PDB file of C-alpha atoms in Angstrom:
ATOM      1  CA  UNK A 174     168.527 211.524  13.593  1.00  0.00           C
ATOM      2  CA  UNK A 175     170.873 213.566  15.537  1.00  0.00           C
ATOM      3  CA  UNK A 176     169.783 217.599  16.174  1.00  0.00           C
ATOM      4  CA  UNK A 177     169.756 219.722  12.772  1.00  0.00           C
ATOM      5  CA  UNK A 178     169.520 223.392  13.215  1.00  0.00           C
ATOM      6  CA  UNK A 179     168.216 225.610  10.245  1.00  0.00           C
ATOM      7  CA  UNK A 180     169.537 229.252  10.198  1.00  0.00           C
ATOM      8  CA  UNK A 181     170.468 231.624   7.905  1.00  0.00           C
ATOM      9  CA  UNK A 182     173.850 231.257   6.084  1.00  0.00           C
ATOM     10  CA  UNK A 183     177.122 233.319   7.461  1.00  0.00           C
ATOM     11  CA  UNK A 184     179.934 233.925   5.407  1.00  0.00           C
ATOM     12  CA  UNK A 185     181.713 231.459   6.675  1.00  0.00           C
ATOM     13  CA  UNK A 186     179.068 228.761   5.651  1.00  0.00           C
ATOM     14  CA  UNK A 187     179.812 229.780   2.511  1.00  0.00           C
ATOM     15  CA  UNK A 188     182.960 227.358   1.243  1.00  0.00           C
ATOM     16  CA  UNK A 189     180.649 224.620   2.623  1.00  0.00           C
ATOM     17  CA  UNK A 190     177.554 225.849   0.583  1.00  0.00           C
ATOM     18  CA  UNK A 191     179.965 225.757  -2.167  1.00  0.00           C
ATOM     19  CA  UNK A 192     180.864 222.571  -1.768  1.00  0.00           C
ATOM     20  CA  UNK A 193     177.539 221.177  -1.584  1.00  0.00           C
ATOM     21  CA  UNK A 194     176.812 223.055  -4.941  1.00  0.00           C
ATOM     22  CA  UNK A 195     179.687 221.465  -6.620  1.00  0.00           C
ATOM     23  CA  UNK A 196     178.785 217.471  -5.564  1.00  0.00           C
ATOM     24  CA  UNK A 197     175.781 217.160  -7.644  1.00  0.00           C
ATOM     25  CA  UNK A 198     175.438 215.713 -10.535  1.00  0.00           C
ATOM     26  CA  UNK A 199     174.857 218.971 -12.297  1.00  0.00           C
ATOM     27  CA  UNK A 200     176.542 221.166 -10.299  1.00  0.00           C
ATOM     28  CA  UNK A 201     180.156 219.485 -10.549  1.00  0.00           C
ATOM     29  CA  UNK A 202     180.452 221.615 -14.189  1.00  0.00           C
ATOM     30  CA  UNK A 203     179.040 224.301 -13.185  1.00  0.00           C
ATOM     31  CA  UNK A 204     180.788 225.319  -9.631  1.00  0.00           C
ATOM     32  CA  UNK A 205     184.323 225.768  -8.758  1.00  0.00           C
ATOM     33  CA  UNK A 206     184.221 224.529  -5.064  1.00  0.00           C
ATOM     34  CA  UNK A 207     188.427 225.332  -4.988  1.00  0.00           C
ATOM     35  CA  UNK A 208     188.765 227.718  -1.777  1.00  0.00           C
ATOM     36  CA  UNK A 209     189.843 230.670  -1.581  1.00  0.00           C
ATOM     37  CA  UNK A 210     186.459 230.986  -3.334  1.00  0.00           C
ATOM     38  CA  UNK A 211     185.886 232.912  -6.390  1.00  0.00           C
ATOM     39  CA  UNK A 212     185.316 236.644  -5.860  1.00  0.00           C
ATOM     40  CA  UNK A 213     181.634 236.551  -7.758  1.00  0.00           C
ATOM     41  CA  UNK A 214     180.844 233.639  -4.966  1.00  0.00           C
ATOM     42  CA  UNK A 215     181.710 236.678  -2.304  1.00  0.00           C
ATOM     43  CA  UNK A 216     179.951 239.137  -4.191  1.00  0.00           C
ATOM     44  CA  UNK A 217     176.881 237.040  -4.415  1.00  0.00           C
ATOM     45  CA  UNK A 218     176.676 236.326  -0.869  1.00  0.00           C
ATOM     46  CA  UNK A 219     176.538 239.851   0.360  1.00  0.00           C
ATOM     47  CA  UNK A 220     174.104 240.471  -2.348  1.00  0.00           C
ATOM     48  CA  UNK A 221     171.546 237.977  -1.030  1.00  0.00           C
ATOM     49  CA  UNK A 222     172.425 238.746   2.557  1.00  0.00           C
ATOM     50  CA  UNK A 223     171.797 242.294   1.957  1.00  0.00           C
ATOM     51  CA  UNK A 224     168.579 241.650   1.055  1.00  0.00           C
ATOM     52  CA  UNK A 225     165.575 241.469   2.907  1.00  0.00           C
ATOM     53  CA  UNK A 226     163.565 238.769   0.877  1.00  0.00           C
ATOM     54  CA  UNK A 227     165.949 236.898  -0.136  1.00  0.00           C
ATOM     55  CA  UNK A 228     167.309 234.272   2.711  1.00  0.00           C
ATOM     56  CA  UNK A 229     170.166 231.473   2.139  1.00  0.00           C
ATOM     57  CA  UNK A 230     169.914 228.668   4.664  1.00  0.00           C
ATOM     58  CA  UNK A 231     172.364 226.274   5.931  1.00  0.00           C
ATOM     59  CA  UNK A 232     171.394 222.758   7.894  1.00  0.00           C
ATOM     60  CA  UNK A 233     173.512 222.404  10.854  1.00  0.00           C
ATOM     61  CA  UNK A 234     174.531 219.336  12.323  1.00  0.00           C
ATOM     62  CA  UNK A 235     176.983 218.666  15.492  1.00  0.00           C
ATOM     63  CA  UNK A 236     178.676 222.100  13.990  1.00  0.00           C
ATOM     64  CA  UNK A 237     178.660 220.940  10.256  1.00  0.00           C
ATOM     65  CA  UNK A 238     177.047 222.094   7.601  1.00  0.00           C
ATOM     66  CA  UNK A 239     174.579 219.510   5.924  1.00  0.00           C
ATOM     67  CA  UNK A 240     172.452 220.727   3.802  1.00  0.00           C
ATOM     68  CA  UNK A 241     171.601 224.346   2.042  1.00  0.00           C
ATOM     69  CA  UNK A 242     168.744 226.264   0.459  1.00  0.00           C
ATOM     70  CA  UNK A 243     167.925 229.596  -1.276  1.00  0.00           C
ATOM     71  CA  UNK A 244     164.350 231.652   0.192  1.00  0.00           C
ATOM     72  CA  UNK A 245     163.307 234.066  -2.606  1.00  0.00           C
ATOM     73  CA  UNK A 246     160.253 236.233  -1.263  1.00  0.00           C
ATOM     74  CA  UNK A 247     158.713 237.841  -4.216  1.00  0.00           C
ATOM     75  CA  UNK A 248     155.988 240.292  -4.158  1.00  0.00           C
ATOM     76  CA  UNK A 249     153.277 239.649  -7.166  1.00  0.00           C
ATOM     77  CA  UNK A 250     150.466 241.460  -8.638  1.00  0.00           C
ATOM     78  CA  UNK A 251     148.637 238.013  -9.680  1.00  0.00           C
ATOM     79  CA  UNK A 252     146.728 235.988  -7.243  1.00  0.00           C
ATOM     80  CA  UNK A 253     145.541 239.615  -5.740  1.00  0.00           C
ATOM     81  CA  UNK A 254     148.467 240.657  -5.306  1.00  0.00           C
ATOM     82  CA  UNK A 255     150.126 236.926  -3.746  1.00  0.00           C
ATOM     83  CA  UNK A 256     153.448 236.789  -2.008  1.00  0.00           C
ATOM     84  CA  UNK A 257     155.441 233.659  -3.379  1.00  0.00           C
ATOM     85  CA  UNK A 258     157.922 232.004  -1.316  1.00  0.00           C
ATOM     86  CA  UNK A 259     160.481 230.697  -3.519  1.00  0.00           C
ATOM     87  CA  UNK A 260     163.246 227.714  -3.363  1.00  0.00           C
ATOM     88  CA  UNK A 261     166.441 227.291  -5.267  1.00  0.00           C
ATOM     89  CA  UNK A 262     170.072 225.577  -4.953  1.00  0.00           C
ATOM     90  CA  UNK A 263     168.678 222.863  -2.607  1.00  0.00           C
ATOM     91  CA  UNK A 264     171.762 220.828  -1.980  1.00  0.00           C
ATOM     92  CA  UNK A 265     172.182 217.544   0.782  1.00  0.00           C
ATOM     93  CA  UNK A 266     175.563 216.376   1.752  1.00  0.00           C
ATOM     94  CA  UNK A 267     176.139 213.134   0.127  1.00  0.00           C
ATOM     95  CA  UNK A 268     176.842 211.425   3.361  1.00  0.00           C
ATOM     96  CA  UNK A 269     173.443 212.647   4.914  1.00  0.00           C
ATOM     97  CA  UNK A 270     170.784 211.954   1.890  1.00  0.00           C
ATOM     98  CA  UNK A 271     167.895 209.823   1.964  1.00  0.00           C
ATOM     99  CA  UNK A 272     167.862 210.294   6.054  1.00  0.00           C
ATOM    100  CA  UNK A 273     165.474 212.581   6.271  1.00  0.00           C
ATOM    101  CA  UNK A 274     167.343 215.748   6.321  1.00  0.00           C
ATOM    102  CA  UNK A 275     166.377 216.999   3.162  1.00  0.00           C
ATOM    103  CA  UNK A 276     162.616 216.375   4.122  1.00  0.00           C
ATOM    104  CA  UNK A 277     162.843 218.338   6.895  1.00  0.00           C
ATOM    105  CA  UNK A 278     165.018 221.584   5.436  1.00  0.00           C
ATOM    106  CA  UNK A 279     162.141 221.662   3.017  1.00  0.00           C
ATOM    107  CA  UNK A 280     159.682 221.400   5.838  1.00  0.00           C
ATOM    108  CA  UNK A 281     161.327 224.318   7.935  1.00  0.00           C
ATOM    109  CA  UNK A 282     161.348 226.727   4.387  1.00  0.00           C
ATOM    110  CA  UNK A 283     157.858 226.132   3.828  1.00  0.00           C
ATOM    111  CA  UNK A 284     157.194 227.121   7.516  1.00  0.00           C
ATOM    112  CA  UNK A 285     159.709 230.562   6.663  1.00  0.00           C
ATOM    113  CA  UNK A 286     157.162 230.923   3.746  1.00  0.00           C
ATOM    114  CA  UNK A 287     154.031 230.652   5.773  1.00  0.00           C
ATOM    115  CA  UNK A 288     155.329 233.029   8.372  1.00  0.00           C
ATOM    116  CA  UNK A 289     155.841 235.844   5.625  1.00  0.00           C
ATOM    117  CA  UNK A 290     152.774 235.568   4.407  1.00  0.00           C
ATOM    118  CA  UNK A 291     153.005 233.996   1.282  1.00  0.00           C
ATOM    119  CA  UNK A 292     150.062 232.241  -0.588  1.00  0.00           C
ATOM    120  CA  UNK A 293     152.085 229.361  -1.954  1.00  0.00           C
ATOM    121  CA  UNK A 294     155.607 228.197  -2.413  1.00  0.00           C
ATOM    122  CA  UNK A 295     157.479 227.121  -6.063  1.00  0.00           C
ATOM    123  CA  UNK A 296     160.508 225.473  -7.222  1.00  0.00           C
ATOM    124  CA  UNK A 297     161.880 224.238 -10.489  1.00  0.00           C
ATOM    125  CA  UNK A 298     163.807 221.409 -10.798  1.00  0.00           C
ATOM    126  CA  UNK A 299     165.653 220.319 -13.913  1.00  0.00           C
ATOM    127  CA  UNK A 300     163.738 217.519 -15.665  1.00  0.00           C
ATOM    128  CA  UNK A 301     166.601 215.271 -15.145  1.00  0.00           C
ATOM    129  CA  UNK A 302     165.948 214.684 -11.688  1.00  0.00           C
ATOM    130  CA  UNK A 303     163.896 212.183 -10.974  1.00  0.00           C
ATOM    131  CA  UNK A 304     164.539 211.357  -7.220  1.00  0.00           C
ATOM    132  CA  UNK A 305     163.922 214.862  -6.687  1.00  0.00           C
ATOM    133  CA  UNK A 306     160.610 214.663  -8.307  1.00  0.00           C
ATOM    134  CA  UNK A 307     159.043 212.028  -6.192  1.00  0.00           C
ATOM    135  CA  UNK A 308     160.841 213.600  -3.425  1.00  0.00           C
ATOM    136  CA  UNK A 309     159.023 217.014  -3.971  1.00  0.00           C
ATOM    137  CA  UNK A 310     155.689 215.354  -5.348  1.00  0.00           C
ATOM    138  CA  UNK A 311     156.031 212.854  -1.274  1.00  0.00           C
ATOM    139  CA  UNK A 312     155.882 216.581   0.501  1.00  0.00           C
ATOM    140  CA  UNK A 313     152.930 218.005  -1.342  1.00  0.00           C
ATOM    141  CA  UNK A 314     154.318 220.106  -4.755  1.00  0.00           C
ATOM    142  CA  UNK A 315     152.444 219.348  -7.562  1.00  0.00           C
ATOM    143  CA  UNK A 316     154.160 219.523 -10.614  1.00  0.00           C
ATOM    144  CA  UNK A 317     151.646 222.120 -12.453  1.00  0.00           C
ATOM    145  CA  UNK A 318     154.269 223.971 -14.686  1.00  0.00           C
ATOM    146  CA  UNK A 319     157.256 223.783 -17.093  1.00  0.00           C
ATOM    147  CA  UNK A 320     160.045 225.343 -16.156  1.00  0.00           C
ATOM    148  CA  UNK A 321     161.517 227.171 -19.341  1.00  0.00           C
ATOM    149  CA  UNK A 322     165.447 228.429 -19.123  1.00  0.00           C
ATOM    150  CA  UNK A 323     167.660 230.777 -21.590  1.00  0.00           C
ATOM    151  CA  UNK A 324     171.576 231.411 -20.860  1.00  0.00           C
ATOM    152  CA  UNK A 325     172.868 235.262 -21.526  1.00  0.00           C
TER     153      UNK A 325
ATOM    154  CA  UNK B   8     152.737 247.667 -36.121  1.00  0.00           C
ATOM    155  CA  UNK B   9     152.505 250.973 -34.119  1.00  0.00           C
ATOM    156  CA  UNK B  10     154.909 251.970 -31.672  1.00  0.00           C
ATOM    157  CA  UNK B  11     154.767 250.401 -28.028  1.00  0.00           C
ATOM    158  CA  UNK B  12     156.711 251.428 -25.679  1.00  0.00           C
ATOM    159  CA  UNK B  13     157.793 249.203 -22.523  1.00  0.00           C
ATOM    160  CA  UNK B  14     158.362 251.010 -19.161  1.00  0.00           C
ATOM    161  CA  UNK B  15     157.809 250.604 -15.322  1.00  0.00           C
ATOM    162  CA  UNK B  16     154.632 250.629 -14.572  1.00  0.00           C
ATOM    163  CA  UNK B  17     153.577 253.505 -12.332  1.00  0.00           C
ATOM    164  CA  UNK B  18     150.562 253.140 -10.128  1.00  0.00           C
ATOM    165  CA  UNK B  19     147.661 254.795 -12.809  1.00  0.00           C
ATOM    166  CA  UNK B  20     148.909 251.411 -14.269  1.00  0.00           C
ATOM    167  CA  UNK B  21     147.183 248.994 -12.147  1.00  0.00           C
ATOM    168  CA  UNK B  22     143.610 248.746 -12.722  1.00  0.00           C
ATOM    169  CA  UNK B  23     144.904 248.052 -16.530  1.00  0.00           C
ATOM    170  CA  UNK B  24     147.166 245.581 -15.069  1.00  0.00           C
ATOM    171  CA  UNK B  25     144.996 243.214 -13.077  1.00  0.00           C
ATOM    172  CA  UNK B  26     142.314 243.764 -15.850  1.00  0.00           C
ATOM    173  CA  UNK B  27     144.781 242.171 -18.299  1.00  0.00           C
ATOM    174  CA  UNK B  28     145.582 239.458 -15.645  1.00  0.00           C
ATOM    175  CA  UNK B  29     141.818 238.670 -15.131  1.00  0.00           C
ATOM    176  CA  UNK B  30     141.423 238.701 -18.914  1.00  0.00           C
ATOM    177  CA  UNK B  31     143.129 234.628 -19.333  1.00  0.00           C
ATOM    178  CA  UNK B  32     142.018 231.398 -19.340  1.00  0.00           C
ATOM    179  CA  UNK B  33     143.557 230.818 -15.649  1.00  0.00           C
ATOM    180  CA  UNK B  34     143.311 234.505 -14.427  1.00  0.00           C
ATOM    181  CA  UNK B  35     139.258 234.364 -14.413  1.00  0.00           C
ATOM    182  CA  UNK B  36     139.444 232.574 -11.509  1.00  0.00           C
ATOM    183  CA  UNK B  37     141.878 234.513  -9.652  1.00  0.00           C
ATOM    184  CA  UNK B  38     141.859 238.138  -9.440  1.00  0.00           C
ATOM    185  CA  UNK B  39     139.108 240.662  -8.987  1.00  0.00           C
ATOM    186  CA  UNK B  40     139.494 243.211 -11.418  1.00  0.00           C
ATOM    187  CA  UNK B  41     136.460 245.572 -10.379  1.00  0.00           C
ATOM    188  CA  UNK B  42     137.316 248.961  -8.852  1.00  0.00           C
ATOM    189  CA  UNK B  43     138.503 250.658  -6.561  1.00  0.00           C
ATOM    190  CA  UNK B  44     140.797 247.570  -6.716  1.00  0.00           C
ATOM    191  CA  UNK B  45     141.035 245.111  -3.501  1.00  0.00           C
ATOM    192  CA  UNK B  46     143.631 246.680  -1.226  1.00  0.00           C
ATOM    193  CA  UNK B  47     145.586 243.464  -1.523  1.00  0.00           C
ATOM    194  CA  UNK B  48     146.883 244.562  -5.327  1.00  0.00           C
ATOM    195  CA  UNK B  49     147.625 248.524  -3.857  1.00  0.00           C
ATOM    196  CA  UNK B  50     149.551 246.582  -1.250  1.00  0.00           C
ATOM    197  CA  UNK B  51     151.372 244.552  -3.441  1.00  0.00           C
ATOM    198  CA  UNK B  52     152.236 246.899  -5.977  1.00  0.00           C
ATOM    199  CA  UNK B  53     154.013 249.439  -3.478  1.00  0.00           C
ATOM    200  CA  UNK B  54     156.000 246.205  -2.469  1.00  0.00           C
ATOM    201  CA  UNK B  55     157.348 245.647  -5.913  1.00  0.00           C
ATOM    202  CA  UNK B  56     158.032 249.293  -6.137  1.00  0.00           C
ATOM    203  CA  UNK B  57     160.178 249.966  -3.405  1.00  0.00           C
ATOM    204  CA  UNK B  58     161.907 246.828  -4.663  1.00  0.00           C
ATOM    205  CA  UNK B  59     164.955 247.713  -6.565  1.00  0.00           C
ATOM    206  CA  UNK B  60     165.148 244.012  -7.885  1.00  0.00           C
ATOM    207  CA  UNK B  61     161.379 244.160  -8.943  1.00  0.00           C
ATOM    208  CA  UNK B  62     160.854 245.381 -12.170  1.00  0.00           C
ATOM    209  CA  UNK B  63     156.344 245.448 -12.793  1.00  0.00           C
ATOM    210  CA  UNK B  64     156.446 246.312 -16.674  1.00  0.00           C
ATOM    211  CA  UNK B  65     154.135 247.413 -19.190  1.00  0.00           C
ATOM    212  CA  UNK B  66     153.388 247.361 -22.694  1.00  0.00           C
ATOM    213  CA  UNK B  67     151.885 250.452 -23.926  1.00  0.00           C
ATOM    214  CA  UNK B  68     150.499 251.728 -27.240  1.00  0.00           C
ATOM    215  CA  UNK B  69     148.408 254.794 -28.003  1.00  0.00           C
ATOM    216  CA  UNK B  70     148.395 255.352 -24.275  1.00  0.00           C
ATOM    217  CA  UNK B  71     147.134 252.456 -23.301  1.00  0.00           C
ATOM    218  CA  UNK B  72     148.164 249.403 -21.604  1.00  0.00           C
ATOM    219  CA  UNK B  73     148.288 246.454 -23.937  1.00  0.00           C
ATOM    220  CA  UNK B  74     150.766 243.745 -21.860  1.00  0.00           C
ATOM    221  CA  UNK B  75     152.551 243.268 -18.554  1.00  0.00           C
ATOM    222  CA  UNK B  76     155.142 241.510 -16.970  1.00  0.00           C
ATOM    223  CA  UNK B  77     157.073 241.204 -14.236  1.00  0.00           C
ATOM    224  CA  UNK B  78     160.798 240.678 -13.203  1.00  0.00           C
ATOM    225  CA  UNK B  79     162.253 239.519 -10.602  1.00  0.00           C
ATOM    226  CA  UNK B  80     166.238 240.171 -10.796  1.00  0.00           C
ATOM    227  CA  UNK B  81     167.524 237.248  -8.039  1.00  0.00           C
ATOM    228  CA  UNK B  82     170.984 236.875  -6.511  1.00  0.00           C
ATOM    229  CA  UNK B  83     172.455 232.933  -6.460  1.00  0.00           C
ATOM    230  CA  UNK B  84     175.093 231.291  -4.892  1.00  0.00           C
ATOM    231  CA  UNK B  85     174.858 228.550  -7.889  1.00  0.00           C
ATOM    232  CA  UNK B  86     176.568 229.088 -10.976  1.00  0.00           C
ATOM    233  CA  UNK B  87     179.719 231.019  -9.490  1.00  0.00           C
ATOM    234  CA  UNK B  88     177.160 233.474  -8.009  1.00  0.00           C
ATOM    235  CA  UNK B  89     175.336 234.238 -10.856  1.00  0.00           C
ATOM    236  CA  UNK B  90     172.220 236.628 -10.949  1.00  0.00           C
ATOM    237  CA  UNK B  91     168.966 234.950 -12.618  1.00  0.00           C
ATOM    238  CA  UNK B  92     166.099 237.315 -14.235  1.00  0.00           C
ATOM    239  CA  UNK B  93     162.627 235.775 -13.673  1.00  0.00           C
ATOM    240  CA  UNK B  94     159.788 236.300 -15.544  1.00  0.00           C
ATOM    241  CA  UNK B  95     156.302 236.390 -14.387  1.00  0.00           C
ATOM    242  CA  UNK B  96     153.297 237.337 -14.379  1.00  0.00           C
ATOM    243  CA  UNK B  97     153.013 237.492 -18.950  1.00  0.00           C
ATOM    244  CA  UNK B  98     149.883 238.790 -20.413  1.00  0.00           C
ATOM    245  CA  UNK B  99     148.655 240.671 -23.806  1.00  0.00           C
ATOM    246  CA  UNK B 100     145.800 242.143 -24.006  1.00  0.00           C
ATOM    247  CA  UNK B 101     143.100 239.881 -25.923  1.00  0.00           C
ATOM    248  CA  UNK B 102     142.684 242.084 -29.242  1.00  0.00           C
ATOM    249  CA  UNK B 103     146.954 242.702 -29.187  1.00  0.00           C
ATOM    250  CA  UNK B 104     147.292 238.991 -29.397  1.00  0.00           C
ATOM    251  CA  UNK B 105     149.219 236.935 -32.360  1.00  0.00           C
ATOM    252  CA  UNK B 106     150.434 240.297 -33.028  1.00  0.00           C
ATOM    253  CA  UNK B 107     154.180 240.380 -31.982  1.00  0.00           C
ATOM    254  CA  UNK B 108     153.500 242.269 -29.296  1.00  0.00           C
ATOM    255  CA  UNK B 109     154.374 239.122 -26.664  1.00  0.00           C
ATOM    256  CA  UNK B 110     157.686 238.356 -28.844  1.00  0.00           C
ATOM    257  CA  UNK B 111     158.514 242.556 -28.687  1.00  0.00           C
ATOM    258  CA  UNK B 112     157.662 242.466 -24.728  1.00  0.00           C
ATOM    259  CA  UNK B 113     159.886 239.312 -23.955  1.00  0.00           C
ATOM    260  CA  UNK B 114     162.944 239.972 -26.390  1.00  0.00           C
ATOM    261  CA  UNK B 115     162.616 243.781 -24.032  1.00  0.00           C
ATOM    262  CA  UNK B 116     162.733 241.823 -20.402  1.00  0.00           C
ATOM    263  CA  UNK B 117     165.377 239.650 -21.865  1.00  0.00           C
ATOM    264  CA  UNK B 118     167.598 243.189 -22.453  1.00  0.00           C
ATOM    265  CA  UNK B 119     166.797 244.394 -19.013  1.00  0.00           C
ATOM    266  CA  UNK B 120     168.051 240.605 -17.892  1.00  0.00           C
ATOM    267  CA  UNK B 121     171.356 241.285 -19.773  1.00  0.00           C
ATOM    268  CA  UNK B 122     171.799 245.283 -18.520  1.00  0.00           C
ATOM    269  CA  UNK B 123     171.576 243.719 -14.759  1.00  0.00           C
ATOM    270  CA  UNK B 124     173.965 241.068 -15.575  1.00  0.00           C
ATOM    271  CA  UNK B 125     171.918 238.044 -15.229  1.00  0.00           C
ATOM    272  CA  UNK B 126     173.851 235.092 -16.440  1.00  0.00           C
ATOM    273  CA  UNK B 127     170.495 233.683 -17.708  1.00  0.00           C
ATOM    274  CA  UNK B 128     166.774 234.084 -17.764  1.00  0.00           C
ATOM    275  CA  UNK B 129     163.928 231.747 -16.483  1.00  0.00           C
ATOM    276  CA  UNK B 130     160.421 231.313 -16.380  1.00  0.00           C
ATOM    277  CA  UNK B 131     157.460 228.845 -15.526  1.00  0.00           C
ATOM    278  CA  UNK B 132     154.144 228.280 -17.372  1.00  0.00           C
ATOM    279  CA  UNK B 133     151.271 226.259 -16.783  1.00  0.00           C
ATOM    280  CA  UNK B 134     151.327 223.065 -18.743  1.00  0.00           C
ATOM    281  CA  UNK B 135     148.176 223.251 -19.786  1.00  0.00           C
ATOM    282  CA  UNK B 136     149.131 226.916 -21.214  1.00  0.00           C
ATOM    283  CA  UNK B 137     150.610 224.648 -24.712  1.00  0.00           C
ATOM    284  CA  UNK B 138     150.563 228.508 -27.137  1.00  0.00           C
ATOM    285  CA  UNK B 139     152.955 229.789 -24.638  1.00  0.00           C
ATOM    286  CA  UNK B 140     155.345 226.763 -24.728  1.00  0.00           C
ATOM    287  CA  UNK B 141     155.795 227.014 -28.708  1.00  0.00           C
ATOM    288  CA  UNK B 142     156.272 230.566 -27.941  1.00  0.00           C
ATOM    289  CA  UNK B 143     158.742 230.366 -25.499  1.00  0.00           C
ATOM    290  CA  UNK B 144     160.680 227.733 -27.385  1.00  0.00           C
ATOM    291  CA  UNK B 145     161.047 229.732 -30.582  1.00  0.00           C
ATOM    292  CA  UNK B 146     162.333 232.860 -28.437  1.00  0.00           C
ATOM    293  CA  UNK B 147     165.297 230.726 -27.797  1.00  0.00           C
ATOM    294  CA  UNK B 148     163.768 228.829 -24.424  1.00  0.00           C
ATOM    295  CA  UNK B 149     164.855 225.234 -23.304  1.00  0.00           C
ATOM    296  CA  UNK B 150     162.122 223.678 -21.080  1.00  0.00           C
ATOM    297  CA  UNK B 151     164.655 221.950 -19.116  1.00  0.00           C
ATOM    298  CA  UNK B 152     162.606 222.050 -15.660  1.00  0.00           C
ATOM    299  CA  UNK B 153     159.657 221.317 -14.461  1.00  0.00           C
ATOM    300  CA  UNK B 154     157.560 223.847 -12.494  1.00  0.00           C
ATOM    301  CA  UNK B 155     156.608 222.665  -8.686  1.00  0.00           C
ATOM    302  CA  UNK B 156     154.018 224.733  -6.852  1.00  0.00           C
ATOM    303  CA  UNK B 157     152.225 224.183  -3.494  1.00  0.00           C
ATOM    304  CA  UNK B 158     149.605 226.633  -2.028  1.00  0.00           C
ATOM    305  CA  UNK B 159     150.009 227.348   1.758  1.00  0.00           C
TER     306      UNK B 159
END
């Protein structure tokens, strides 16, 4: 495998993110990858850039981006009082999956996790995925919970 | 039922708090409720205070502390950038149970969700916890995920 740097996301990652959002099975509905980008896609960038505990990643190979995740850091009362390191919109270009890359973005967020101090790390992932599952279940998650949604 | 009110909680708050989180089936295990309370929960709580998308919440009737939750209000990419509330951290106080007061405390996080503009609302629970998944399902819930955890 060639060099992959992981970094936090610029805004000019962000059309790529995008587009790594929108070629997913799930995600083709629900994104609108057409550039220029949505304004809310804008807005939410400088949201989550703006803050500290939150920290969107890109994978970066030979300048491209490959590969994308969402850090949430949350602060909790339970566990005495237990940082959780949390993952969301983890997305592999199509071209680069099952090489490895994803393994090792999920590798380098756990590591981001463990240096802020958090107790454990958690993800959801929509009961449709099964790849995903053994994927997660191969680097150590344990499927514990149910992962309940409601739309607004 | 007498009148609850659900606010922020405010640091008095906490001993009730982690007492209600010991007070569970999984909790036991977990915290330390004795006082003065382990620094690790004083800690934690200023963190979710100076938070502005933490929200620690409380139940209270008759002046005293009969539920908690947290939220977590969480910037996205996904979705066209849409915000996500997050609910953690659910507990009523053992002799409040079966009472409405879970249903009255959930339908109030689900308002704040709305009022911040969160396109939808999301939660985990343990499998094992199977009262809680009939409750969540007839608040309106899909249990579309499954819940991934790993401690560090």
């Amino acid at each position: 495998m060639s060099e992959i740097d992981f970094r936090r996301a610029q805004a000019p990652d962000l059309p790529a993110i995008v587009a790594l959002l929108a070629d997913d099975a799930l995600g083709a509905a629900r994104e609108d990858a057409s550039t220029p980008l949505a304004p809310s896609y804008l807005d939410a960038f400088r949201a989550i850039d703006a803050d500290p505990n939150q920290l969107l990643a890109v994978a970066v190979e030979a300048g491209q981006v490959v590969g994308t995740l969402q850090l949430s850091f949350i602060p909790g009362i339970s566990r005495k009082g237990a940082w959780r390191g949390q993952i969301e919109g983890v997305r592999v270009a199509r071209h680069r999956r099952s090489g490895g890359v994803g393994k090792r973005m999920i590798e380098w967020a756990v590591e981001e996790c463990r240096s802020r101090d958090c107790s454990f790390v958690q993800l959801t992932t929509d009961k449709s995925r099964q790849e995903a599952h053994a994927f997660y279940e191969r680097l150590g998650f344990i499927a514990s919970h149910l992962g309940y949604k409601m739309g607004l």
